[in-house]
PDB file of C-alpha atoms in Angstrom:
ATOM      1  CA  MET A   3     135.230  13.557 185.596  1.00  0.00           C
ATOM      2  CA  LYS A   4     132.358  11.675 187.052  1.00  0.00           C
ATOM      3  CA  THR A   5     131.543  10.335 183.628  1.00  0.00           C
ATOM      4  CA  ARG A   6     135.112   9.290 183.106  1.00  0.00           C
ATOM      5  CA  LYS A   7     135.143   7.383 186.462  1.00  0.00           C
ATOM      6  CA  LYS A   8     131.888   5.735 185.560  1.00  0.00           C
ATOM      7  CA  LEU A   9     133.242   4.753 182.161  1.00  0.00           C
ATOM      8  CA  LEU A  10     136.439   3.355 183.712  1.00  0.00           C
ATOM      9  CA  LEU A  11     134.413   1.486 186.287  1.00  0.00           C
ATOM     10  CA  LEU A  12     132.184   0.026 183.550  1.00  0.00           C
ATOM     11  CA  LEU A  13     135.236  -1.026 181.517  1.00  0.00           C
ATOM     12  CA  ALA A  14     136.765  -2.593 184.633  1.00  0.00           C
ATOM     13  CA  PHE A  15     133.606  -4.705 185.238  1.00  0.00           C
ATOM     14  CA  ILE A  16     133.474  -5.758 181.588  1.00  0.00           C
ATOM     15  CA  SER A  17     137.177  -6.742 181.745  1.00  0.00           C
ATOM     16  CA  LEU A  18     136.542  -8.674 184.944  1.00  0.00           C
ATOM     17  CA  PHE A  19     133.625 -10.607 183.384  1.00  0.00           C
ATOM     18  CA  ILE A  20     135.683 -11.390 180.246  1.00  0.00           C
ATOM     19  CA  CYS A  21     138.582 -12.554 182.399  1.00  0.00           C
ATOM     20  CA  LEU A  22     136.316 -14.766 184.543  1.00  0.00           C
ATOM     21  CA  TYR A  23     134.683 -16.244 181.444  1.00  0.00           C
ATOM     22  CA  GLN A  24     138.107 -17.095 179.953  1.00  0.00           C
ATOM     23  CA  VAL A  25     139.279 -18.713 183.187  1.00  0.00           C
ATOM     24  CA  THR A  26     136.160 -20.906 183.575  1.00  0.00           C
ATOM     25  CA  SER A  27     136.107 -22.014 179.948  1.00  0.00           C
ATOM     26  CA  THR A  28     139.832 -22.852 180.046  1.00  0.00           C
ATOM     27  CA  TYR A  29     139.406 -24.770 183.337  1.00  0.00           C
ATOM     28  CA  ALA A  30     136.483 -26.720 181.861  1.00  0.00           C
ATOM     29  CA  LYS A  31     138.692 -27.981 179.020  1.00  0.00           C
ATOM     30  CA  TYR A  32     141.085 -29.684 181.440  1.00  0.00           C
ATOM     31  CA  PHE A  33     138.702 -30.935 184.078  1.00  0.00           C
ATOM     32  CA  THR A  34     136.845 -34.214 183.790  1.00  0.00           C
ATOM     33  CA  LYS A  35     135.083 -36.162 186.458  1.00  0.00           C
ATOM     34  CA  THR A  36     134.627 -39.919 186.623  1.00  0.00           C
ATOM     35  CA  THR A  37     133.720 -42.524 189.219  1.00  0.00           C
ATOM     36  CA  SER A  38     135.490 -45.837 189.774  1.00  0.00           C
ATOM     37  CA  SER A  39     135.881 -48.529 192.365  1.00  0.00           C
ATOM     38  CA  ILE A  40     139.088 -50.034 193.665  1.00  0.00           C
ATOM     39  CA  GLY A  41     139.362 -53.775 194.107  1.00  0.00           C
ATOM     40  CA  SER A  42     140.667 -57.025 192.733  1.00  0.00           C
ATOM     41  CA  ASN A  43     139.342 -60.450 191.890  1.00  0.00           C
ATOM     42  CA  ILE A  44     139.140 -63.021 194.658  1.00  0.00           C
ATOM     43  CA  LYS A  45     141.226 -66.091 193.871  1.00  0.00           C
ATOM     44  CA  LYS A  46     139.301 -69.316 193.373  1.00  0.00           C
ATOM     45  CA  TRP A  47     139.877 -72.155 195.856  1.00  0.00           C
ATOM     46  CA  ASN A  48     137.633 -75.104 195.058  1.00  0.00           C
ATOM     47  CA  ILE A  49     139.430 -78.437 195.140  1.00  0.00           C
ATOM     48  CA  LYS A  50     137.577 -81.655 194.380  1.00  0.00           C
ATOM     49  CA  VAL A  51     138.520 -85.095 195.693  1.00  0.00           C
ATOM     50  CA  ASN A  52     136.994 -87.912 193.642  1.00  0.00           C
ATOM     51  CA  GLY A  53     134.464 -85.444 192.230  1.00  0.00           C
ATOM     52  CA  GLU A  54     133.374 -83.962 195.577  1.00  0.00           C
ATOM     53  CA  SER A  55     134.148 -80.363 196.460  1.00  0.00           C
ATOM     54  CA  ILE A  56     135.898 -80.336 199.827  1.00  0.00           C
ATOM     55  CA  LYS A  57     136.070 -77.672 202.478  1.00  0.00           C
ATOM     56  CA  ASN A  58     137.813 -77.375 205.846  1.00  0.00           C
ATOM     57  CA  GLY A  59     136.946 -80.437 207.924  1.00  0.00           C
ATOM     58  CA  TYR A  60     134.763 -81.858 205.165  1.00  0.00           C
ATOM     59  CA  LYS A  61     134.141 -85.600 205.091  1.00  0.00           C
ATOM     60  CA  LEU A  62     133.542 -87.292 201.733  1.00  0.00           C
ATOM     61  CA  THR A  63     130.021 -88.629 201.355  1.00  0.00           C
ATOM     62  CA  ASN A  64     130.977 -91.314 198.843  1.00  0.00           C
ATOM     63  CA  PRO A  65     133.427 -93.954 200.056  1.00  0.00           C
ATOM     64  CA  ILE A  66     136.623 -94.568 198.137  1.00  0.00           C
ATOM     65  CA  THR A  67     136.307 -98.020 196.625  1.00  0.00           C
ATOM     66  CA  ALA A  68     139.149-100.507 196.345  1.00  0.00           C
ATOM     67  CA  TYR A  69     139.490-102.646 193.221  1.00  0.00           C
ATOM     68  CA  PHE A  70     141.136-106.058 193.436  1.00  0.00           C
ATOM     69  CA  GLU A  71     143.146-108.019 190.923  1.00  0.00           C
ATOM     70  CA  PRO A  72     141.277-111.049 189.526  1.00  0.00           C
ATOM     71  CA  ASN A  73     141.960-114.283 191.358  1.00  0.00           C
ATOM     72  CA  GLU A  74     140.329-117.584 190.466  1.00  0.00           C
ATOM     73  CA  ASN A  75     140.228-118.635 194.142  1.00  0.00           C
ATOM     74  CA  ILE A  76     138.657-115.441 195.564  1.00  0.00           C
ATOM     75  CA  ALA A  77     135.284-113.900 194.611  1.00  0.00           C
ATOM     76  CA  ASP A  78     135.436-110.654 192.623  1.00  0.00           C
ATOM     77  CA  ASN A  79     135.819-107.424 194.606  1.00  0.00           C
ATOM     78  CA  GLN A  80     136.345-109.276 197.889  1.00  0.00           C
ATOM     79  CA  ILE A  81     139.416-108.986 200.068  1.00  0.00           C
ATOM     80  CA  ALA A  82     141.018-112.039 201.597  1.00  0.00           C
ATOM     81  CA  PRO A  83     144.518-113.106 202.633  1.00  0.00           C
ATOM     82  CA  THR A  84     147.066-112.771 199.764  1.00  0.00           C
ATOM     83  CA  ARG A  85     144.728-110.477 197.757  1.00  0.00           C
ATOM     84  CA  GLU A  86     146.206-107.403 196.086  1.00  0.00           C
ATOM     85  CA  GLY A  87     144.331-104.369 194.875  1.00  0.00           C
ATOM     86  CA  TYR A  88     144.312-100.603 194.682  1.00  0.00           C
ATOM     87  CA  PHE A  89     142.197 -97.519 195.217  1.00  0.00           C
ATOM     88  CA  ILE A  90     142.364 -94.171 193.451  1.00  0.00           C
ATOM     89  CA  ILE A  91     142.208 -90.667 194.841  1.00  0.00           C
ATOM     90  CA  ASN A  92     141.634 -88.059 192.147  1.00  0.00           C
ATOM     91  CA  LEU A  93     142.626 -84.512 193.121  1.00  0.00           C
ATOM     92  CA  ASP A  94     140.960 -81.978 190.751  1.00  0.00           C
ATOM     93  CA  TYR A  95     142.136 -78.357 190.961  1.00  0.00           C
ATOM     94  CA  ASN A  96     140.599 -76.832 187.812  1.00  0.00           C
ATOM     95  CA  ASP A  97     138.849 -74.204 189.974  1.00  0.00           C
ATOM     96  CA  VAL A  98     141.972 -73.139 191.872  1.00  0.00           C
ATOM     97  CA  ASP A  99     143.990 -69.955 191.262  1.00  0.00           C
ATOM     98  CA  LEU A 100     146.671 -70.465 193.923  1.00  0.00           C
ATOM     99  CA  SER A 101     149.591 -72.861 194.104  1.00  0.00           C
ATOM    100  CA  PHE A 102     149.268 -75.270 197.002  1.00  0.00           C
ATOM    101  CA  GLN A 103     150.810 -78.194 198.818  1.00  0.00           C
ATOM    102  CA  TYR A 104     148.891 -81.401 199.409  1.00  0.00           C
ATOM    103  CA  GLU A 105     149.636 -83.984 202.056  1.00  0.00           C
ATOM    104  CA  LEU A 106     147.827 -87.310 201.962  1.00  0.00           C
ATOM    105  CA  THR A 107     148.029 -89.591 204.996  1.00  0.00           C
ATOM    106  CA  ILE A 108     146.763 -93.176 204.965  1.00  0.00           C
ATOM    107  CA  GLU A 109     146.328 -94.677 208.415  1.00  0.00           C
ATOM    108  CA  ASP A 110     147.016 -98.336 209.093  1.00  0.00           C
ATOM    109  CA  ASN A 111     143.921-100.463 209.440  1.00  0.00           C
ATOM    110  CA  GLU A 112     143.242-101.445 213.058  1.00  0.00           C
ATOM    111  CA  ILE A 113     141.073-104.457 212.208  1.00  0.00           C
ATOM    112  CA  VAL A 114     143.454-106.152 209.785  1.00  0.00           C
ATOM    113  CA  ASN A 115     147.052-105.424 210.736  1.00  0.00           C
ATOM    114  CA  ASP A 116     148.316-107.392 207.759  1.00  0.00           C
ATOM    115  CA  ILE A 117     146.819-105.113 205.099  1.00  0.00           C
ATOM    116  CA  SER A 118     149.542-102.772 203.990  1.00  0.00           C
ATOM    117  CA  ILE A 119     150.418-100.324 201.272  1.00  0.00           C
ATOM    118  CA  PHE A 120     153.088-101.730 199.016  1.00  0.00           C
ATOM    119  CA  LYS A 121     153.222 -99.152 196.209  1.00  0.00           C
ATOM    120  CA  LEU A 122     152.116 -95.581 195.446  1.00  0.00           C
ATOM    121  CA  GLU A 123     151.781 -93.828 192.099  1.00  0.00           C
ATOM    122  CA  VAL A 124     151.036 -90.204 191.234  1.00  0.00           C
ATOM    123  CA  ASP A 125     149.949 -89.740 187.607  1.00  0.00           C
ATOM    124  CA  GLY A 126     151.397 -93.149 186.731  1.00  0.00           C
ATOM    125  CA  ILE A 127     154.818 -92.470 188.273  1.00  0.00           C
ATOM    126  CA  GLU A 128     155.823 -94.566 191.282  1.00  0.00           C
ATOM    127  CA  ILE A 129     156.814 -92.491 194.286  1.00  0.00           C
ATOM    128  CA  SER A 130     158.230 -93.250 197.689  1.00  0.00           C
ATOM    129  CA  THR A 131     156.296 -92.606 200.872  1.00  0.00           C
ATOM    130  CA  ASN A 132     157.245 -91.582 204.362  1.00  0.00           C
ATOM    131  CA  ASN A 133     155.150 -93.557 206.888  1.00  0.00           C
ATOM    132  CA  ASN A 134     152.185 -93.819 204.497  1.00  0.00           C
ATOM    133  CA  THR A 135     152.280 -90.057 203.796  1.00  0.00           C
ATOM    134  CA  ILE A 136     152.443 -88.482 200.333  1.00  0.00           C
ATOM    135  CA  SER A 137     153.402 -84.829 200.115  1.00  0.00           C
ATOM    136  CA  ASN A 138     153.867 -82.700 197.023  1.00  0.00           C
ATOM    137  CA  THR A 139     153.560 -79.119 195.763  1.00  0.00           C
ATOM    138  CA  VAL A 140     151.305 -78.099 192.867  1.00  0.00           C
ATOM    139  CA  ASN A 141     152.424 -75.047 190.890  1.00  0.00           C
ATOM    140  CA  ILE A 142     149.250 -73.584 189.396  1.00  0.00           C
ATOM    141  CA  ASN A 143     151.272 -71.767 186.686  1.00  0.00           C
ATOM    142  CA  ASP A 144     153.060 -74.896 185.414  1.00  0.00           C
ATOM    143  CA  PRO A 145     152.587 -74.816 181.597  1.00  0.00           C
ATOM    144  CA  ASN A 146     153.035 -78.615 181.410  1.00  0.00           C
ATOM    145  CA  ASP A 147     150.094 -79.263 183.761  1.00  0.00           C
ATOM    146  CA  THR A 148     147.223 -79.181 181.265  1.00  0.00           C
ATOM    147  CA  THR A 149     144.825 -81.506 183.131  1.00  0.00           C
ATOM    148  CA  LYS A 150     144.857 -79.599 186.459  1.00  0.00           C
ATOM    149  CA  SER A 151     144.435 -82.871 188.338  1.00  0.00           C
ATOM    150  CA  LYS A 152     146.480 -85.545 190.080  1.00  0.00           C
ATOM    151  CA  GLU A 153     145.619 -89.239 190.148  1.00  0.00           C
ATOM    152  CA  ILE A 154     146.999 -90.891 193.266  1.00  0.00           C
ATOM    153  CA  LYS A 155     146.882 -94.687 193.074  1.00  0.00           C
ATOM    154  CA  VAL A 156     147.433 -96.603 196.309  1.00  0.00           C
ATOM    155  CA  TYR A 157     148.253-100.320 196.033  1.00  0.00           C
ATOM    156  CA  ILE A 158     147.338-102.525 198.989  1.00  0.00           C
ATOM    157  CA  LYS A 159     147.761-106.207 199.811  1.00  0.00           C
ATOM    158  CA  TRP A 160     146.811-108.589 202.568  1.00  0.00           C
ATOM    159  CA  ASN A 161     150.066-110.166 203.677  1.00  0.00           C
ATOM    160  CA  ASP A 162     149.484-113.778 204.763  1.00  0.00           C
ATOM    161  CA  ASP A 163     153.106-114.890 204.970  1.00  0.00           C
ATOM    162  CA  GLU A 164     154.146-115.189 208.631  1.00  0.00           C
ATOM    163  CA  ASN A 165     157.751-115.610 207.493  1.00  0.00           C
ATOM    164  CA  ASN A 166     157.500-112.222 205.763  1.00  0.00           C
ATOM    165  CA  GLY A 167     156.072-110.089 208.593  1.00  0.00           C
ATOM    166  CA  ALA A 168     152.420-111.185 208.774  1.00  0.00           C
ATOM    167  CA  GLN A 169     151.123-110.757 212.321  1.00  0.00           C
ATOM    168  CA  MET A 170     147.821-112.619 212.039  1.00  0.00           C
ATOM    169  CA  ASN A 171     147.427-116.393 211.918  1.00  0.00           C
ATOM    170  CA  ASN A 172     144.797-118.387 209.963  1.00  0.00           C
ATOM    171  CA  GLU A 173     142.331-118.355 212.877  1.00  0.00           C
ATOM    172  CA  GLN A 174     142.496-114.541 213.096  1.00  0.00           C
ATOM    173  CA  ASP A 175     142.116-114.244 209.306  1.00  0.00           C
ATOM    174  CA  THR A 176     138.957-116.377 209.467  1.00  0.00           C
ATOM    175  CA  SER A 177     137.591-114.300 212.357  1.00  0.00           C
ATOM    176  CA  ILE A 178     137.898-111.118 210.286  1.00  0.00           C
ATOM    177  CA  ALA A 179     135.938-112.635 207.388  1.00  0.00           C
ATOM    178  CA  THR A 180     133.240-113.904 209.776  1.00  0.00           C
ATOM    179  CA  ASN A 181     132.788-110.718 211.835  1.00  0.00           C
ATOM    180  CA  TYR A 182     133.225-107.877 209.303  1.00  0.00           C
ATOM    181  CA  ASP A 183     131.485-107.110 206.018  1.00  0.00           C
ATOM    182  CA  THR A 184     133.785-104.221 205.071  1.00  0.00           C
ATOM    183  CA  ILE A 185     137.211-102.938 205.995  1.00  0.00           C
ATOM    184  CA  ASP A 186     137.667 -99.172 206.032  1.00  0.00           C
ATOM    185  CA  PHE A 187     140.796 -97.053 205.870  1.00  0.00           C
ATOM    186  CA  ASN A 188     141.062 -93.533 207.234  1.00  0.00           C
ATOM    187  CA  ILE A 189     142.606 -91.136 204.746  1.00  0.00           C
ATOM    188  CA  GLY A 190     143.487 -87.575 205.688  1.00  0.00           C
ATOM    189  CA  ILE A 191     144.013 -84.875 203.078  1.00  0.00           C
ATOM    190  CA  LYS A 192     145.662 -81.603 204.086  1.00  0.00           C
ATOM    191  CA  LEU A 193     145.754 -78.741 201.563  1.00  0.00           C
ATOM    192  CA  THR A 194     147.851 -75.641 202.206  1.00  0.00           C
ATOM    193  CA  GLN A 195     147.802 -72.508 200.023  1.00  0.00           C
ATOM    194  CA  LEU A 196     151.210 -71.186 199.066  1.00  0.00           C
ATOM    195  CA  THR A 197     151.664 -67.424 199.146  1.00  0.00           C
TER     196      THR A 197
END
C-alpha cells in the first residue's frame, strides 16, 4: 500500500507539473508587453508682421515705411500738404496651427492732425474701418487660403483743405516741415487664438 501511495503521489506531482507547464505556455501566447508614451503635438503659433516674428508685447525693430504717389511739386518719398501715399502691413501665418482673430489699430498722429487714413484694403479688397481699427478672423483650415498671409494696405493723405476739415493753417504746416524730419504712427496689433 505504501508503494501504491508513493506511486499516486508521484503521478499527482507529474500531473501538477504538466498542468503548470500548459498554463504558463498558454498564458505566454496571449501576453505581450510594450512601452509607449502618451502625448500630442504642440500647435505652432509663430506669426510674422512684415517679416519679423512677433511675441507678446514685441515691438518691431524695422519701421513700417510709407510710400507716396509721385508728384512733380514734391520730392520723392517726402510728405507734405496734399500728399497721398500708403503703407503695407504683411501678416504671415504660415507657421500657425490655430485659427485666430487679428485686430489692427492705427492711432491718429499727434504732430500732424491733418494726416488721416482715407482707405483700407485687405488682400486688394477695400474694407470699412471702425475708428481706424481693422478686425477680422482667420480660419486656418480655409481651403481657399493658399498663401497663409494677409496684406493690409493703409492709404493716408495730408489734408490741406480748410473747407474740407483741415485743422492746420499754412504757418502750422511750415512749422512741421521745419521742426520734424519724420512723422511716426503708432500701430497696435492684437492677435487672439480661437479655441
